[in-house]
Protein backbone atom coordinates (compact mmCIF):
# COMPACT_ATOMS: atom_id res chain seq x y z
CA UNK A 1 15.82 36.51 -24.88
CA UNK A 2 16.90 36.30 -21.39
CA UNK A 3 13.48 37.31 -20.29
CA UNK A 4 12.27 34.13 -22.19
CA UNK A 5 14.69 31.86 -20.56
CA UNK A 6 14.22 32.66 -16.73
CA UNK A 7 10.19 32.83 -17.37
CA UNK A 8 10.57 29.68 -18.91
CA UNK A 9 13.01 28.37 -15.86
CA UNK A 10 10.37 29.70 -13.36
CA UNK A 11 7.81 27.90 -15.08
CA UNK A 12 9.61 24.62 -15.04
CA UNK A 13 10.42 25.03 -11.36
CA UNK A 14 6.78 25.66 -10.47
CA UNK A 15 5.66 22.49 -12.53
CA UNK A 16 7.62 20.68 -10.63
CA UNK A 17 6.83 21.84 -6.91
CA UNK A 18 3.37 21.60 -7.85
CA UNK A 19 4.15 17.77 -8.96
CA UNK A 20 5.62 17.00 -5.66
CA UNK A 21 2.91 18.97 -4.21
CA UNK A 22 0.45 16.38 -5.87
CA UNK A 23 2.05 13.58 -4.55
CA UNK A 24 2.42 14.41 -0.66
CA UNK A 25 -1.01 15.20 -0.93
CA UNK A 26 -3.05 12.20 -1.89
CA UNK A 27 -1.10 10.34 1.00
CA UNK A 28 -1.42 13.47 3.58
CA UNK A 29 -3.60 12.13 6.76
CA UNK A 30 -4.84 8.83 4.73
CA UNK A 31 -3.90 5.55 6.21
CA UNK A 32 -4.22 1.63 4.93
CA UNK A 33 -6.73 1.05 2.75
CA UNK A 34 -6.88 -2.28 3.79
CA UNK A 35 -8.31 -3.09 7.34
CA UNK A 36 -6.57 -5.82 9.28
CA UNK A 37 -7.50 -6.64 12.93
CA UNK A 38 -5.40 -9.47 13.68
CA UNK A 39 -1.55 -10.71 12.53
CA UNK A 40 2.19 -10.28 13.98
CA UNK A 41 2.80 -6.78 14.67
CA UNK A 42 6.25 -5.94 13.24
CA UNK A 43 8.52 -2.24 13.18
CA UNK A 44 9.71 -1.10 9.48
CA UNK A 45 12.96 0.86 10.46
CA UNK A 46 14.66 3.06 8.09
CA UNK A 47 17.36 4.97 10.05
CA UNK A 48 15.84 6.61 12.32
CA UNK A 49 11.84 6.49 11.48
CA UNK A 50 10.25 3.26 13.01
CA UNK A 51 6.79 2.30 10.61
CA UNK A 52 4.26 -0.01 13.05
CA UNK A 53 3.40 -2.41 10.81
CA UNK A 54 1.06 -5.22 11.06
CA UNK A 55 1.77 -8.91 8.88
CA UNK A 56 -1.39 -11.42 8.13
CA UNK A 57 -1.08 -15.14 8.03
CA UNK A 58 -0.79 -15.70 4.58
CA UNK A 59 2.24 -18.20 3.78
CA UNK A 60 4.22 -15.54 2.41
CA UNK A 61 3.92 -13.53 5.01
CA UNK A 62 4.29 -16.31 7.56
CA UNK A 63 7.73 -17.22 5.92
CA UNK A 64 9.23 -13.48 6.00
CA UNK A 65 8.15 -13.32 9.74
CA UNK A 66 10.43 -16.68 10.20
CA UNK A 67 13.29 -14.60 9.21
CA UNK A 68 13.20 -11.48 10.80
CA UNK A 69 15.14 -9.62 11.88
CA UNK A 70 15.19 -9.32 8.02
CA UNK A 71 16.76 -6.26 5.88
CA UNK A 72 15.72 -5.54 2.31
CA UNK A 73 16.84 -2.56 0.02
CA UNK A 74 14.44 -0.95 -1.61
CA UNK A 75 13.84 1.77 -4.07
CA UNK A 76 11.26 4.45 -3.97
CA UNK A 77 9.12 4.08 -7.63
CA UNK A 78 6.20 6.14 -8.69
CA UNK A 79 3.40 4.00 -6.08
CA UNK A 80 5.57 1.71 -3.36
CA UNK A 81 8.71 1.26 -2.36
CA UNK A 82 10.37 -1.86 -3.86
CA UNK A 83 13.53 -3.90 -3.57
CA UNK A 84 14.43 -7.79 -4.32
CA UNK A 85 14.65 -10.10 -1.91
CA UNK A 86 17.81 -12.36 -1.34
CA UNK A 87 15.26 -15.61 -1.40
CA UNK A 88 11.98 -15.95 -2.69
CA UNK A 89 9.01 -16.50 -0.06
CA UNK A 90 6.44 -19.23 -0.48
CA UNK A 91 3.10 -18.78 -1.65
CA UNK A 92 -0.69 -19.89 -2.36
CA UNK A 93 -1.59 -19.52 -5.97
CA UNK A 94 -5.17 -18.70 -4.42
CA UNK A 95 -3.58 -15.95 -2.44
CA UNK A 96 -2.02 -14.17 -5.84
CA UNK A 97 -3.95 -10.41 -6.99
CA UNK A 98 -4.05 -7.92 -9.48
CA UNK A 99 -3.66 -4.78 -8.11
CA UNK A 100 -3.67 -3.39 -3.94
CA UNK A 101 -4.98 -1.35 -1.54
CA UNK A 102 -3.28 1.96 -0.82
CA UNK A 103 -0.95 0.93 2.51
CA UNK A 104 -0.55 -2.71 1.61
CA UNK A 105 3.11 -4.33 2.49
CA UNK A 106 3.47 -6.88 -0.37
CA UNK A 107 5.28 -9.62 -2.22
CA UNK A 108 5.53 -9.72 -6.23
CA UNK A 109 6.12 -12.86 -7.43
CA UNK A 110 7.61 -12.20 -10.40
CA UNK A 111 10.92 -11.16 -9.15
CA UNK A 112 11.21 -11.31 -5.51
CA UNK A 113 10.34 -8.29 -4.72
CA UNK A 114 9.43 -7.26 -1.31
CA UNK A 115 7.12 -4.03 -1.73
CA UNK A 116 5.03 -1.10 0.35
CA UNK A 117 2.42 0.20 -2.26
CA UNK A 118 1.45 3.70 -0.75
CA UNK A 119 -0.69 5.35 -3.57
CA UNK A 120 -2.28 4.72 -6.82
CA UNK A 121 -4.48 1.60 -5.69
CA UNK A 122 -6.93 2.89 -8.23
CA UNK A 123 -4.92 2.25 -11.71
CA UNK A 124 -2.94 -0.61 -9.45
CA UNK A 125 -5.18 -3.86 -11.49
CA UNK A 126 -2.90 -3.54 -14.22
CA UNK A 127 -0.69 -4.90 -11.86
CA UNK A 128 -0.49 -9.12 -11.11
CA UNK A 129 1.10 -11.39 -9.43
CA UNK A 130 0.58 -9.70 -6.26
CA UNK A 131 0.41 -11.35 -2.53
CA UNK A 132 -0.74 -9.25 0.44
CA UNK A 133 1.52 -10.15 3.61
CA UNK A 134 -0.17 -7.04 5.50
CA UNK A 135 -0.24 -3.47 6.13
CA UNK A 136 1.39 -0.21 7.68
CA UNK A 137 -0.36 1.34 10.52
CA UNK A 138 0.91 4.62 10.02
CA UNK A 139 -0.23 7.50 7.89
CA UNK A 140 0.86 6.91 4.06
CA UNK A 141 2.58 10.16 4.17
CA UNK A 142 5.46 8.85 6.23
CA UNK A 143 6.45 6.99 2.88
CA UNK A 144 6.93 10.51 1.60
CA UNK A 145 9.88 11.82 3.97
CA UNK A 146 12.24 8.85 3.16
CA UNK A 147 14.97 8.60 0.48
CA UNK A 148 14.83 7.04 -2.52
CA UNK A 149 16.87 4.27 -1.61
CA UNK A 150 16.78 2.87 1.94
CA UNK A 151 17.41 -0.05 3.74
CA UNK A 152 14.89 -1.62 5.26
CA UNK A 153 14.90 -3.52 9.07
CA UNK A 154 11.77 -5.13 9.82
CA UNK A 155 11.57 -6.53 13.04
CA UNK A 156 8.96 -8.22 15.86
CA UNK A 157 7.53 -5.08 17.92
């Protein structure tokens, strides 16, 4: 009976490293899905790691770069890292999406959420109510070695 229980312990344990596993690697080495040339470069800080970051001119995006230095909370989930904003940003109704690309810093409008979608752009159309403010110029796998819950500076680089 013991025999039973540690096999089945081990077998747990490995399930779950090979979940994690999973996960770092559809980010490893892969960047933005989304290209964008021009826009306000900006730094996502969490602690120590600075994340270049690059906003578009979309009125959303135009309105969180008014108040930066800005700091959200946010919460890792299973594709982006996602926290509420104090005050909602503006936005063009032509501007709203289902879905994103892999890399895209976003805003939902259905709850004021400020978000970095990092993986999963592929089942992501279920998804609406979406506006792209820009993306992070940094390997996705970066998302990967912070917290679960962080606090977020974003700043003018």
């Amino acid at each position: 009976m013991l025999k039973l229980l540690l096999i089945s312990l081990i077998s747990i344990g490995s399930l779950a490293f090979a979940t994690k596993c999973r996960a770092e690697s559809e980010t490893d080495g892969k960047y933005a899905s989304r290209t964008l040339e021009n826009g306000t470069a900006v730094k996502l800080i969490v602690g120590e790691t600075v994340i270049p970051a690059l906003l578009n001119d979309s009125k959303s995006a135009q309105a969180l770069i008014a108040k930066l230095p800005y700091t959200v909370e946010l919460q890792r989930y299973a594709h982006d890292y996602c926290g509420v904003m104090s005050d909602g940003l503006p936005y063009d109704k032509s501007d709203l999406r289902d879905g994103w690309l892999d890399g895209d810093i976003a805003f939902a409008v259905s709850g004021n959420y400020f978000t970095i979608l990092y993986k999963d752009e592929d089942i992501s159309e279920q998804f609406d109510g979406i506006v792209n403010m820009g993306i992070i110029k940094a390997p996705l796998s970066i998302m990967n070695t912070l917290a679960e819950s962080i606090s977020l500076r974003i700043e003018r680089d």
